[in-house]
GROMACS .gro file of C-alpha atoms in nm:
model
  510
    1UNK     CA    1  -0.828  -0.531  -1.451
    2UNK     CA    2  -0.716  -0.872  -1.419
    3UNK     CA    3  -0.845  -1.137  -1.174
    4UNK     CA    4  -0.873  -1.527  -1.155
    5UNK     CA    5  -1.188  -1.463  -1.213
    6UNK     CA    6  -1.146  -1.226  -1.547
    7UNK     CA    7  -0.912  -1.545  -1.672
    8UNK     CA    8  -1.175  -1.713  -1.779
    9UNK     CA    9  -1.167  -1.529  -2.099
   10UNK     CA   10  -1.481  -1.330  -2.008
   11UNK     CA   11  -1.531  -1.061  -2.269
   12UNK     CA   12  -1.495  -0.723  -2.088
   13UNK     CA   13  -1.680  -0.387  -2.107
   14UNK     CA   14  -1.505  -0.055  -2.129
   15UNK     CA   15  -1.829   0.170  -2.105
   16UNK     CA   16  -1.863   0.359  -1.792
   17UNK     CA   17  -2.130   0.215  -1.574
   18UNK     CA   18  -2.304   0.437  -1.250
   19UNK     CA   19  -2.174   0.461  -0.907
   20UNK     CA   20  -2.278   0.077  -0.741
   21UNK     CA   21  -2.539   0.118  -0.545
   22UNK     CA   22  -2.545   0.134  -0.144
   23UNK     CA   23  -2.559  -0.207   0.027
   24UNK     CA   24  -2.794  -0.121   0.302
   25UNK     CA   25  -3.101   0.013   0.229
   26UNK     CA   26  -3.229   0.361   0.329
   27UNK     CA   27  -3.323   0.354   0.736
   28UNK     CA   28  -3.174  -0.020   0.754
   29UNK     CA   29  -2.861  -0.083   1.039
   30UNK     CA   30  -2.503   0.081   0.908
   31UNK     CA   31  -2.280  -0.206   0.963
   32UNK     CA   32  -1.918  -0.185   0.901
   33UNK     CA   33  -1.660  -0.434   0.835
   34UNK     CA   34  -1.284  -0.399   0.943
   35UNK     CA   35  -0.968  -0.627   0.771
   36UNK     CA   36  -0.617  -0.534   0.764
   37UNK     CA   37  -0.441  -0.709   0.468
   38UNK     CA   38  -0.105  -0.754   0.323
   39UNK     CA   39  -0.082  -0.899  -0.096
   40UNK     CA   40  -0.415  -1.013  -0.117
   41UNK     CA   41  -0.445  -0.885  -0.475
   42UNK     CA   42  -0.614  -1.230  -0.635
   43UNK     CA   43  -0.893  -1.220  -0.356
   44UNK     CA   44  -0.940  -0.869  -0.261
   45UNK     CA   45  -1.309  -0.796  -0.495
   46UNK     CA   46  -1.399  -1.151  -0.440
   47UNK     CA   47  -1.440  -1.049  -0.064
   48UNK     CA   48  -1.533  -0.729  -0.119
   49UNK     CA   49  -1.858  -0.806  -0.288
   50UNK     CA   50  -1.941  -1.090  -0.064
   51UNK     CA   51  -1.988  -0.880   0.197
   52UNK     CA   52  -2.182  -0.604   0.001
   53UNK     CA   53  -2.408  -0.886  -0.035
   54UNK     CA   54  -2.418  -0.953   0.346
   55UNK     CA   55  -2.506  -0.593   0.421
   56UNK     CA   56  -2.231  -0.435   0.579
   57UNK     CA   57  -2.286  -0.066   0.516
   58UNK     CA   58  -1.852   0.016   0.476
   59UNK     CA   59  -1.571  -0.165   0.395
   60UNK     CA   60  -1.289  -0.095   0.585
   61UNK     CA   61  -0.894  -0.244   0.426
   62UNK     CA   62  -0.587  -0.181   0.664
   63UNK     CA   63  -0.316  -0.197   0.415
   64UNK     CA   64  -0.035  -0.323   0.548
   65UNK     CA   65   0.209  -0.248   0.252
   66UNK     CA   66   0.139  -0.461  -0.029
   67UNK     CA   67   0.322  -0.501  -0.338
   68UNK     CA   68   0.141  -0.734  -0.567
   69UNK     CA   69  -0.099  -0.502  -0.662
   70UNK     CA   70  -0.311  -0.509  -0.379
   71UNK     CA   71  -0.271  -0.131  -0.292
   72UNK     CA   72  -0.355  -0.007  -0.579
   73UNK     CA   73  -0.682  -0.168  -0.622
   74UNK     CA   74  -0.781  -0.047  -0.289
   75UNK     CA   75  -0.672   0.277  -0.402
   76UNK     CA   76  -0.871   0.264  -0.670
   77UNK     CA   77  -1.176   0.146  -0.472
   78UNK     CA   78  -1.161   0.371  -0.239
   79UNK     CA   79  -1.159   0.658  -0.462
   80UNK     CA   80  -1.426   0.526  -0.606
   81UNK     CA   81  -1.628   0.522  -0.284
   82UNK     CA   82  -1.679   0.138  -0.234
   83UNK     CA   83  -1.400   0.054   0.028
   84UNK     CA   84  -1.211   0.287   0.264
   85UNK     CA   85  -0.862   0.246   0.237
   86UNK     CA   86  -0.539   0.327   0.487
   87UNK     CA   87  -0.179   0.316   0.448
   88UNK     CA   88  -0.076   0.058   0.726
   89UNK     CA   89   0.268   0.031   0.732
   90UNK     CA   90   0.443  -0.253   1.001
   91UNK     CA   91   0.571  -0.041   1.322
   92UNK     CA   92   0.879  -0.237   1.514
   93UNK     CA   93   0.760  -0.380   1.851
   94UNK     CA   94   0.332  -0.298   1.760
   95UNK     CA   95   0.135  -0.585   1.611
   96UNK     CA   96  -0.022  -0.413   1.315
   97UNK     CA   97  -0.344  -0.611   1.333
   98UNK     CA   98  -0.446  -0.502   1.701
   99UNK     CA   99  -0.347  -0.188   1.651
  100UNK     CA  100  -0.543  -0.121   1.282
  101UNK     CA  101  -0.801  -0.238   1.495
  102UNK     CA  102  -0.770   0.036   1.771
  103UNK     CA  103  -0.786   0.290   1.469
  104UNK     CA  104  -1.030   0.139   1.351
  105UNK     CA  105  -1.284   0.188   1.662
  106UNK     CA  106  -1.135   0.522   1.716
  107UNK     CA  107  -1.170   0.688   1.373
  108UNK     CA  108  -1.432   0.513   1.189
  109UNK     CA  109  -1.575   0.273   1.394
  110UNK     CA  110  -1.879   0.591   1.502
  111UNK     CA  111  -2.013   0.577   1.204
  112UNK     CA  112  -2.148   0.199   1.232
  113UNK     CA  113  -2.443   0.072   1.461
  114UNK     CA  114  -2.247  -0.229   1.472
  115UNK     CA  115  -1.887  -0.353   1.359
  116UNK     CA  116  -1.683  -0.618   1.283
  117UNK     CA  117  -1.325  -0.702   1.245
  118UNK     CA  118  -1.194  -1.002   1.054
  119UNK     CA  119  -0.939  -1.140   0.804
  120UNK     CA  120  -0.937  -1.127   0.424
  121UNK     CA  121  -0.977  -1.515   0.422
  122UNK     CA  122  -1.306  -1.512   0.641
  123UNK     CA  123  -1.578  -1.402   0.498
  124UNK     CA  124  -1.951  -1.413   0.700
  125UNK     CA  125  -2.208  -1.612   0.563
  126UNK     CA  126  -2.572  -1.604   0.726
  127UNK     CA  127  -2.804  -1.940   0.727
  128UNK     CA  128  -3.068  -1.686   0.574
  129UNK     CA  129  -3.052  -1.356   0.494
  130UNK     CA  130  -2.826  -1.066   0.584
  131UNK     CA  131  -2.582  -0.995   0.862
  132UNK     CA  132  -2.893  -0.704   0.969
  133UNK     CA  133  -3.139  -0.939   0.950
  134UNK     CA  134  -2.934  -1.180   1.191
  135UNK     CA  135  -2.837  -0.905   1.440
  136UNK     CA  136  -3.193  -0.751   1.460
  137UNK     CA  137  -3.391  -1.091   1.531
  138UNK     CA  138  -3.116  -1.069   1.817
  139UNK     CA  139  -3.260  -0.736   1.956
  140UNK     CA  140  -3.565  -0.842   1.930
  141UNK     CA  141  -3.543  -1.149   2.172
  142UNK     CA  142  -3.293  -0.962   2.391
  143UNK     CA  143  -3.225  -0.546   2.369
  144UNK     CA  144  -2.942  -0.632   2.588
  145UNK     CA  145  -2.741  -0.779   2.351
  146UNK     CA  146  -2.446  -0.566   2.220
  147UNK     CA  147  -2.198  -0.858   2.073
  148UNK     CA  148  -2.258  -1.157   1.911
  149UNK     CA  149  -1.985  -1.395   1.881
  150UNK     CA  150  -1.971  -1.582   1.512
  151UNK     CA  151  -1.783  -1.912   1.519
  152UNK     CA  152  -1.476  -2.004   1.291
  153UNK     CA  153  -1.543  -2.281   1.055
  154UNK     CA  154  -1.211  -2.404   0.902
  155UNK     CA  155  -1.188  -2.481   0.550
  156UNK     CA  156  -0.910  -2.688   0.417
  157UNK     CA  157  -0.737  -2.760   0.073
  158UNK     CA  158  -0.986  -3.027  -0.015
  159UNK     CA  159  -0.649  -3.205  -0.187
  160UNK     CA  160  -0.581  -2.915  -0.405
  161UNK     CA  161  -0.201  -2.860  -0.491
  162UNK     CA  162  -0.235  -2.511  -0.770
  163UNK     CA  163  -0.403  -2.206  -0.768
  164UNK     CA  164  -0.676  -2.241  -1.039
  165UNK     CA  165  -0.961  -1.995  -1.112
  166UNK     CA  166  -1.284  -1.909  -0.984
  167UNK     CA  167  -1.337  -1.800  -0.659
  168UNK     CA  168  -1.247  -1.910  -0.347
  169UNK     CA  169  -1.627  -1.984  -0.178
  170UNK     CA  170  -1.710  -2.235  -0.411
  171UNK     CA  171  -1.295  -2.376  -0.502
  172UNK     CA  172  -1.295  -2.441  -0.083
  173UNK     CA  173  -1.551  -2.714   0.063
  174UNK     CA  174  -1.390  -2.924   0.252
  175UNK     CA  175  -1.419  -2.780   0.566
  176UNK     CA  176  -1.418  -2.961   0.966
  177UNK     CA  177  -1.671  -3.140   1.074
  178UNK     CA  178  -1.809  -2.828   1.342
  179UNK     CA  179  -1.692  -2.555   1.416
  180UNK     CA  180  -1.437  -2.458   1.603
  181UNK     CA  181  -1.373  -2.261   1.901
  182UNK     CA  182  -1.259  -1.966   1.812
  183UNK     CA  183  -1.484  -1.658   1.681
  184UNK     CA  184  -1.508  -1.338   1.569
  185UNK     CA  185  -1.742  -1.092   1.701
  186UNK     CA  186  -1.940  -0.817   1.547
  187UNK     CA  187  -2.050  -0.580   1.785
  188UNK     CA  188  -2.249  -0.259   1.905
  189UNK     CA  189  -2.020   0.058   1.841
  190UNK     CA  190  -2.116   0.215   2.097
  191UNK     CA  191  -2.074  -0.081   2.361
  192UNK     CA  192  -1.714  -0.141   2.255
  193UNK     CA  193  -1.396  -0.069   2.444
  194UNK     CA  194  -1.150  -0.267   2.330
  195UNK     CA  195  -1.102  -0.498   2.072
  196UNK     CA  196  -0.866  -0.824   2.050
  197UNK     CA  197  -0.790  -1.053   1.752
  198UNK     CA  198  -1.156  -1.226   1.843
  199UNK     CA  199  -1.320  -1.103   2.057
  200UNK     CA  200  -1.438  -0.714   2.219
  201UNK     CA  201  -1.406  -0.624   2.546
  202UNK     CA  202  -1.740  -0.452   2.645
  203UNK     CA  203  -1.881  -0.137   2.827
  204UNK     CA  204  -2.181  -0.271   2.916
  205UNK     CA  205  -2.441  -0.494   2.741
  206UNK     CA  206  -2.354  -0.871   2.677
  207UNK     CA  207  -2.221  -1.149   2.446
  208UNK     CA  208  -2.448  -1.391   2.230
  209UNK     CA  209  -2.368  -1.659   2.045
  210UNK     CA  210  -2.481  -1.728   1.674
  211UNK     CA  211  -2.845  -1.895   1.855
  212UNK     CA  212  -2.873  -1.594   2.071
  213UNK     CA  213  -2.756  -1.732   2.384
  214UNK     CA  214  -2.522  -1.707   2.576
  215UNK     CA  215  -2.199  -1.849   2.479
  216UNK     CA  216  -2.013  -2.061   2.724
  217UNK     CA  217  -1.695  -1.928   2.776
  218UNK     CA  218  -1.379  -2.224   2.801
  219UNK     CA  219  -1.158  -2.180   3.079
  220UNK     CA  220  -0.803  -2.276   2.918
  221UNK     CA  221  -0.902  -2.026   2.633
  222UNK     CA  222  -1.094  -1.698   2.747
  223UNK     CA  223  -1.146  -1.607   2.399
  224UNK     CA  224  -1.260  -1.966   2.294
  225UNK     CA  225  -1.645  -2.041   2.319
  226UNK     CA  226  -1.705  -2.473   2.387
  227UNK     CA  227  -2.038  -2.553   2.285
  228UNK     CA  228  -1.984  -2.396   1.909
  229UNK     CA  229  -2.242  -2.517   1.686
  230UNK     CA  230  -2.336  -2.394   1.323
  231UNK     CA  231  -2.606  -2.206   1.441
  232UNK     CA  232  -2.774  -1.873   1.237
  233UNK     CA  233  -2.406  -1.705   1.114
  234UNK     CA  234  -2.089  -1.878   1.089
  235UNK     CA  235  -1.755  -1.765   1.015
  236UNK     CA  236  -1.572  -1.936   0.664
  237UNK     CA  237  -1.198  -1.907   0.776
  238UNK     CA  238  -1.025  -2.033   0.447
  239UNK     CA  239  -0.745  -2.127   0.618
  240UNK     CA  240  -0.510  -2.290   0.416
  241UNK     CA  241  -0.651  -2.244   0.035
  242UNK     CA  242  -0.374  -2.473  -0.210
  243UNK     CA  243  -0.080  -2.552  -0.139
  244UNK     CA  244   0.057  -2.313  -0.430
  245UNK     CA  245  -0.090  -2.050  -0.192
  246UNK     CA  246  -0.042  -2.169   0.142
  247UNK     CA  247   0.350  -2.181   0.047
  248UNK     CA  248   0.347  -1.802  -0.112
  249UNK     CA  249   0.131  -1.687   0.218
  250UNK     CA  250   0.365  -1.807   0.460
  251UNK     CA  251   0.628  -1.614   0.303
  252UNK     CA  252   0.439  -1.347   0.462
  253UNK     CA  253   0.496  -1.208   0.830
  254UNK     CA  254   0.161  -1.315   1.079
  255UNK     CA  255   0.028  -0.917   1.133
  256UNK     CA  256  -0.140  -1.021   1.472
  257UNK     CA  257   0.256  -1.074   1.582
  258UNK     CA  258   0.523  -0.758   1.679
  259UNK     CA  259   0.808  -0.927   1.597
  260UNK     CA  260   0.838  -1.084   1.245
  261UNK     CA  261   0.696  -1.482   1.234
  262UNK     CA  262   0.592  -1.693   0.967
  263UNK     CA  263   0.335  -1.965   0.971
  264UNK     CA  264   0.459  -2.334   0.927
  265UNK     CA  265   0.470  -2.519   0.646
  266UNK     CA  266   0.381  -2.832   0.776
  267UNK     CA  267   0.075  -2.702   0.918
  268UNK     CA  268  -0.086  -2.703   0.593
  269UNK     CA  269  -0.111  -3.095   0.572
  270UNK     CA  270  -0.351  -3.082   0.927
  271UNK     CA  271  -0.620  -2.970   0.643
  272UNK     CA  272  -0.568  -3.176   0.361
  273UNK     CA  273  -0.808  -3.372   0.377
  274UNK     CA  274  -1.153  -3.249   0.605
  275UNK     CA  275  -1.420  -3.453   0.670
  276UNK     CA  276  -1.717  -3.211   0.553
  277UNK     CA  277  -1.809  -3.057   0.268
  278UNK     CA  278  -1.994  -2.762   0.296
  279UNK     CA  279  -2.139  -2.558  -0.048
  280UNK     CA  280  -2.382  -2.291   0.161
  281UNK     CA  281  -2.106  -2.015   0.102
  282UNK     CA  282  -2.097  -2.174  -0.289
  283UNK     CA  283  -2.473  -2.152  -0.382
  284UNK     CA  284  -2.323  -1.768  -0.345
  285UNK     CA  285  -2.104  -1.768  -0.674
  286UNK     CA  286  -2.332  -1.646  -0.928
  287UNK     CA  287  -2.471  -1.339  -0.707
  288UNK     CA  288  -2.080  -1.302  -0.589
  289UNK     CA  289  -1.937  -1.343  -0.956
  290UNK     CA  290  -2.203  -1.068  -1.071
  291UNK     CA  291  -2.129  -0.822  -0.781
  292UNK     CA  292  -1.749  -0.905  -0.908
  293UNK     CA  293  -1.805  -0.779  -1.205
  294UNK     CA  294  -1.978  -0.452  -1.126
  295UNK     CA  295  -1.637  -0.433  -0.931
  296UNK     CA  296  -1.456  -0.446  -1.185
  297UNK     CA  297  -1.653  -0.217  -1.436
  298UNK     CA  298  -1.647   0.060  -1.150
  299UNK     CA  299  -1.250   0.029  -1.194
  300UNK     CA  300  -1.241   0.032  -1.539
  301UNK     CA  301  -1.443   0.346  -1.554
  302UNK     CA  302  -1.178   0.507  -1.381
  303UNK     CA  303  -1.068   0.800  -1.575
  304UNK     CA  304  -0.683   0.702  -1.420
  305UNK     CA  305  -0.721   0.387  -1.561
  306UNK     CA  306  -0.458   0.436  -1.833
  307UNK     CA  307  -0.206   0.691  -1.632
  308UNK     CA  308   0.104   0.583  -1.593
  309UNK     CA  309   0.334   0.794  -1.395
  310UNK     CA  310   0.715   0.800  -1.516
  311UNK     CA  311   0.949   0.915  -1.206
  312UNK     CA  312   1.234   1.166  -1.293
  313UNK     CA  313   1.432   1.100  -1.022
  314UNK     CA  314   1.419   0.999  -0.681
  315UNK     CA  315   1.667   1.218  -0.432
  316UNK     CA  316   1.665   1.423  -0.078
  317UNK     CA  317   1.513   1.694  -0.233
  318UNK     CA  318   1.194   1.493  -0.323
  319UNK     CA  319   1.007   1.256  -0.534
  320UNK     CA  320   0.919   1.407  -0.950
  321UNK     CA  321   0.796   1.277  -1.190
  322UNK     CA  322   0.476   1.317  -1.475
  323UNK     CA  323   0.252   1.080  -1.589
  324UNK     CA  324   0.198   0.920  -1.892
  325UNK     CA  325  -0.173   0.973  -2.098
  326UNK     CA  326  -0.254   1.293  -1.858
  327UNK     CA  327  -0.500   1.536  -2.040
  328UNK     CA  328  -0.518   1.913  -2.013
  329UNK     CA  329  -0.635   1.991  -1.706
  330UNK     CA  330  -0.726   1.630  -1.623
  331UNK     CA  331  -0.752   1.548  -1.224
  332UNK     CA  332  -0.492   1.336  -1.065
  333UNK     CA  333  -0.349   1.201  -0.717
  334UNK     CA  334  -0.044   1.023  -0.738
  335UNK     CA  335   0.060   0.756  -0.383
  336UNK     CA  336   0.435   0.782  -0.362
  337UNK     CA  337   0.537   0.493  -0.137
  338UNK     CA  338   0.878   0.535   0.059
  339UNK     CA  339   1.067   0.226   0.166
  340UNK     CA  340   0.749   0.034   0.222
  341UNK     CA  341   0.660   0.303   0.494
  342UNK     CA  342   0.599   0.582   0.451
  343UNK     CA  343   0.290   0.694   0.168
  344UNK     CA  344   0.225   1.063  -0.005
  345UNK     CA  345  -0.071   1.147  -0.231
  346UNK     CA  346   0.013   1.458  -0.438
  347UNK     CA  347  -0.121   1.593  -0.751
  348UNK     CA  348  -0.021   1.727  -1.050
  349UNK     CA  349   0.021   2.111  -0.999
  350UNK     CA  350   0.416   2.116  -1.125
  351UNK     CA  351   0.528   2.162  -1.455
  352UNK     CA  352   0.818   1.976  -1.621
  353UNK     CA  353   0.893   1.918  -1.928
  354UNK     CA  354   0.587   2.120  -2.052
  355UNK     CA  355   0.429   1.903  -1.853
  356UNK     CA  356   0.220   1.866  -1.583
  357UNK     CA  357   0.499   1.690  -1.290
  358UNK     CA  358   0.448   1.584  -0.934
  359UNK     CA  359   0.639   1.634  -0.674
  360UNK     CA  360   0.676   1.428  -0.366
  361UNK     CA  361   0.921   1.642  -0.094
  362UNK     CA  362   1.110   1.356   0.149
  363UNK     CA  363   1.352   1.555   0.334
  364UNK     CA  364   1.285   1.525   0.693
  365UNK     CA  365   1.141   1.186   0.665
  366UNK     CA  366   1.164   0.897   0.880
  367UNK     CA  367   1.283   0.686   0.622
  368UNK     CA  368   1.515   0.834   0.328
  369UNK     CA  369   1.438   0.708  -0.004
  370UNK     CA  370   1.624   0.447  -0.076
  371UNK     CA  371   1.419   0.323  -0.307
  372UNK     CA  372   0.988   0.438  -0.413
  373UNK     CA  373   0.685   0.279  -0.577
  374UNK     CA  374   0.455   0.574  -0.749
  375UNK     CA  375   0.125   0.498  -0.883
  376UNK     CA  376  -0.178   0.721  -1.029
  377UNK     CA  377  -0.458   0.708  -0.774
  378UNK     CA  378  -0.736   0.479  -0.977
  379UNK     CA  379  -0.495   0.315  -1.196
  380UNK     CA  380  -0.408  -0.034  -1.150
  381UNK     CA  381  -0.014   0.031  -1.266
  382UNK     CA  382   0.272   0.103  -1.029
  383UNK     CA  383   0.636   0.152  -1.109
  384UNK     CA  384   0.921   0.116  -0.837
  385UNK     CA  385   1.226   0.377  -0.907
  386UNK     CA  386   1.576   0.356  -0.663
  387UNK     CA  387   1.706   0.670  -0.536
  388UNK     CA  388   1.935   0.862  -0.781
  389UNK     CA  389   2.259   0.728  -0.542
  390UNK     CA  390   2.187   0.386  -0.691
  391UNK     CA  391   2.163   0.527  -1.112
  392UNK     CA  392   2.475   0.592  -1.299
  393UNK     CA  393   2.513   0.961  -1.225
  394UNK     CA  394   2.608   1.103  -1.573
  395UNK     CA  395   2.213   0.917  -1.657
  396UNK     CA  396   2.084   1.141  -1.293
  397UNK     CA  397   2.236   1.475  -1.432
  398UNK     CA  398   2.105   1.433  -1.775
  399UNK     CA  399   1.753   1.409  -1.615
  400UNK     CA  400   1.775   1.646  -1.382
  401UNK     CA  401   1.985   1.927  -1.649
  402UNK     CA  402   1.672   1.850  -1.895
  403UNK     CA  403   1.349   1.817  -1.661
  404UNK     CA  404   1.472   2.129  -1.414
  405UNK     CA  405   1.714   2.375  -1.655
  406UNK     CA  406   1.631   2.623  -1.346
  407UNK     CA  407   1.743   2.389  -1.044
  408UNK     CA  408   2.104   2.488  -1.079
  409UNK     CA  409   2.233   2.399  -0.739
  410UNK     CA  410   2.121   1.977  -0.780
  411UNK     CA  411   2.317   2.089  -1.148
  412UNK     CA  412   2.616   2.233  -0.959
  413UNK     CA  413   2.601   1.957  -0.713
  414UNK     CA  414   2.494   1.623  -0.974
  415UNK     CA  415   2.824   1.819  -1.207
  416UNK     CA  416   3.071   1.792  -0.901
  417UNK     CA  417   3.016   1.429  -0.809
  418UNK     CA  418   3.086   1.369  -1.174
  419UNK     CA  419   3.377   1.550  -1.177
  420UNK     CA  420   3.540   1.414  -0.923
  421UNK     CA  421   3.667   1.106  -1.153
  422UNK     CA  422   3.832   1.194  -1.457
  423UNK     CA  423   3.659   0.930  -1.624
  424UNK     CA  424   3.325   1.123  -1.491
  425UNK     CA  425   3.466   1.430  -1.610
  426UNK     CA  426   3.485   1.320  -1.931
  427UNK     CA  427   3.131   1.273  -1.942
  428UNK     CA  428   3.058   1.575  -1.780
  429UNK     CA  429   3.197   1.720  -2.075
  430UNK     CA  430   3.025   1.532  -2.355
  431UNK     CA  431   2.757   1.686  -2.196
  432UNK     CA  432   2.788   2.012  -2.274
  433UNK     CA  433   2.732   2.326  -2.120
  434UNK     CA  434   2.433   2.435  -1.896
  435UNK     CA  435   2.313   2.769  -1.785
  436UNK     CA  436   2.344   2.908  -1.496
  437UNK     CA  437   2.167   3.240  -1.491
  438UNK     CA  438   2.162   3.272  -1.095
  439UNK     CA  439   2.474   3.170  -1.034
  440UNK     CA  440   2.668   3.213  -1.309
  441UNK     CA  441   3.025   3.138  -1.121
  442UNK     CA  442   2.910   2.776  -1.106
  443UNK     CA  443   2.895   2.787  -1.485
  444UNK     CA  444   3.256   2.958  -1.467
  445UNK     CA  445   3.402   2.702  -1.282
  446UNK     CA  446   3.287   2.391  -1.459
  447UNK     CA  447   3.398   2.595  -1.822
  448UNK     CA  448   3.730   2.592  -1.661
  449UNK     CA  449   3.746   2.266  -1.510
  450UNK     CA  450   3.604   2.166  -1.846
  451UNK     CA  451   3.907   2.354  -2.082
  452UNK     CA  452   4.165   2.198  -1.772
  453UNK     CA  453   4.032   1.908  -1.885
  454UNK     CA  454   4.075   1.927  -2.195
  455UNK     CA  455   4.427   2.047  -2.155
  456UNK     CA  456   4.355   2.440  -2.204
  457UNK     CA  457   4.519   2.604  -1.974
  458UNK     CA  458   4.289   2.869  -2.006
  459UNK     CA  459   4.061   2.708  -1.860
  460UNK     CA  460   4.261   2.882  -1.540
  461UNK     CA  461   4.207   3.280  -1.607
  462UNK     CA  462   3.750   3.126  -1.687
  463UNK     CA  463   3.828   3.077  -1.311
  464UNK     CA  464   4.014   3.351  -1.168
  465UNK     CA  465   3.773   3.581  -1.366
  466UNK     CA  466   3.471   3.454  -1.161
  467UNK     CA  467   3.635   3.513  -0.832
  468UNK     CA  468   3.733   3.870  -0.944
  469UNK     CA  469   3.375   3.920  -1.109
  470UNK     CA  470   3.172   3.717  -0.853
  471UNK     CA  471   3.382   3.718  -0.491
  472UNK     CA  472   3.064   3.647  -0.200
  473UNK     CA  473   2.946   3.377  -0.479
  474UNK     CA  474   3.324   3.245  -0.565
  475UNK     CA  475   3.412   3.228  -0.221
  476UNK     CA  476   3.126   3.009  -0.088
  477UNK     CA  477   3.247   2.799  -0.372
  478UNK     CA  478   3.605   2.747  -0.300
  479UNK     CA  479   3.427   2.618   0.091
  480UNK     CA  480   3.190   2.382  -0.090
  481UNK     CA  481   3.464   2.230  -0.303
  482UNK     CA  482   3.697   2.198  -0.006
  483UNK     CA  483   3.359   2.062   0.199
  484UNK     CA  484   3.285   1.774  -0.108
  485UNK     CA  485   3.634   1.661  -0.175
  486UNK     CA  486   3.606   1.628  -0.532
  487UNK     CA  487   3.920   1.457  -0.641
  488UNK     CA  488   3.968   1.499  -0.987
  489UNK     CA  489   3.875   1.883  -0.987
  490UNK     CA  490   4.068   1.952  -0.746
  491UNK     CA  491   4.332   1.798  -0.920
  492UNK     CA  492   4.323   1.996  -1.207
  493UNK     CA  493   4.252   2.272  -1.021
  494UNK     CA  494   4.630   2.222  -0.854
  495UNK     CA  495   4.819   2.160  -1.167
  496UNK     CA  496   4.692   2.482  -1.277
  497UNK     CA  497   4.804   2.631  -0.980
  498UNK     CA  498   4.466   2.689  -0.771
  499UNK     CA  499   4.332   2.548  -0.455
  500UNK     CA  500   4.025   2.591  -0.294
  501UNK     CA  501   4.233   2.810  -0.055
  502UNK     CA  502   4.416   3.063  -0.333
  503UNK     CA  503   4.021   3.066  -0.523
  504UNK     CA  504   3.880   3.220  -0.181
  505UNK     CA  505   4.184   3.421  -0.135
  506UNK     CA  506   4.116   3.596  -0.525
  507UNK     CA  507   3.758   3.657  -0.449
  508UNK     CA  508   3.876   3.790  -0.070
  509UNK     CA  509   4.126   4.022  -0.234
  510UNK     CA  510   3.849   4.237  -0.493
   0.00000   0.00000   0.00000
């Protein structure tokens, strides 16, 4: 586990640690937070640690298909019971952010008394105490409050060009002179009708601002307030970070748009130097750093942390592989992400090459398995593997024959793909004969083709003998040969006075 914080050279402990205590004392208000994330690996643990310290009982992160290690960290934290992760790919014509919020409201919000939706560059910062204490004070004043509008305080780069080690909350203290009109909402879960990006539509009750007063909403932009002040709670929005981080971030599509859209690079310049220095969040850096270290220890204590998946085959039949380092009897779940859209979590309940193996079937999935990313749940490592069609046919066949020697239909089909060309037939012959117990006529055909390839006319009799011994099987095999149009193999048969038609006829005459 390597983060920007641990790159400072802090010694690491491999000793197992107990589960983290819950962030909310027994009997307190249960507050949940929901966010959508994509490629937030360097910032994720800090954000989780901050919101645990701020008093959030449940942290839900919708993973918008990350490929920088974020997904693996989230899956490990989910397995440890620290966060709730949901695989959440982009769908055509649907803004993933609003869609994720609605899913959260329908499936998870009811577990909590109050909920907040925000982003991973946003930190809820109470002036004193926790978010729960802020809510309690408001309800003591007016029990009819069912939502709080928390203003944004926007932070810029402060002139920083490159990403540096350390926490976000201590690296960036340069911010706008005062909070802006945009807000984020913490809302009673039983009062919310729908959640927009910044505000909630309520079924009952009323909004209050961060001073417990009724906010004045903008006529021009109804989701903005016109009199935002520091108040009791702000949402620190670390909008740009450094120039290098902004440049990297703008390459990702915006989560609040249905179509793919990107941030404007020129916008960064507006936030290079802002007029105010604010260190309210930075003063919490030591506590946050300690909580991050505890989260890292939880990840390090995972029994799966050293496990590495090995993918043997990716085809329309499925993704098949083993796990290096897996001990006998050790539980193991494997994440298989297909085309950045479909995610399957499977167990190692198969046996391949004498070792526990996993199989994620891919037939009838909504996307073909052109490429997959595989990781063991609890490990921070992942591997990417292409479809077998993008690998050398000989290598694919050799692997399948080794790890799945009884997969006769698959082995025969792969063998025919090699037999389409003279070079491929040469490679097939070099692999030697395969064993076909269930379909011996497959073996006879390949044996006959190999003999004919080497110029041995006895190969013709091998094929005819199979047709006489296994007429029905050879008739079906002849049909398969005709369908696949296996070029060089058909030429060999034709030169020997055979064809798929005569082969079927020879079988039918028995």
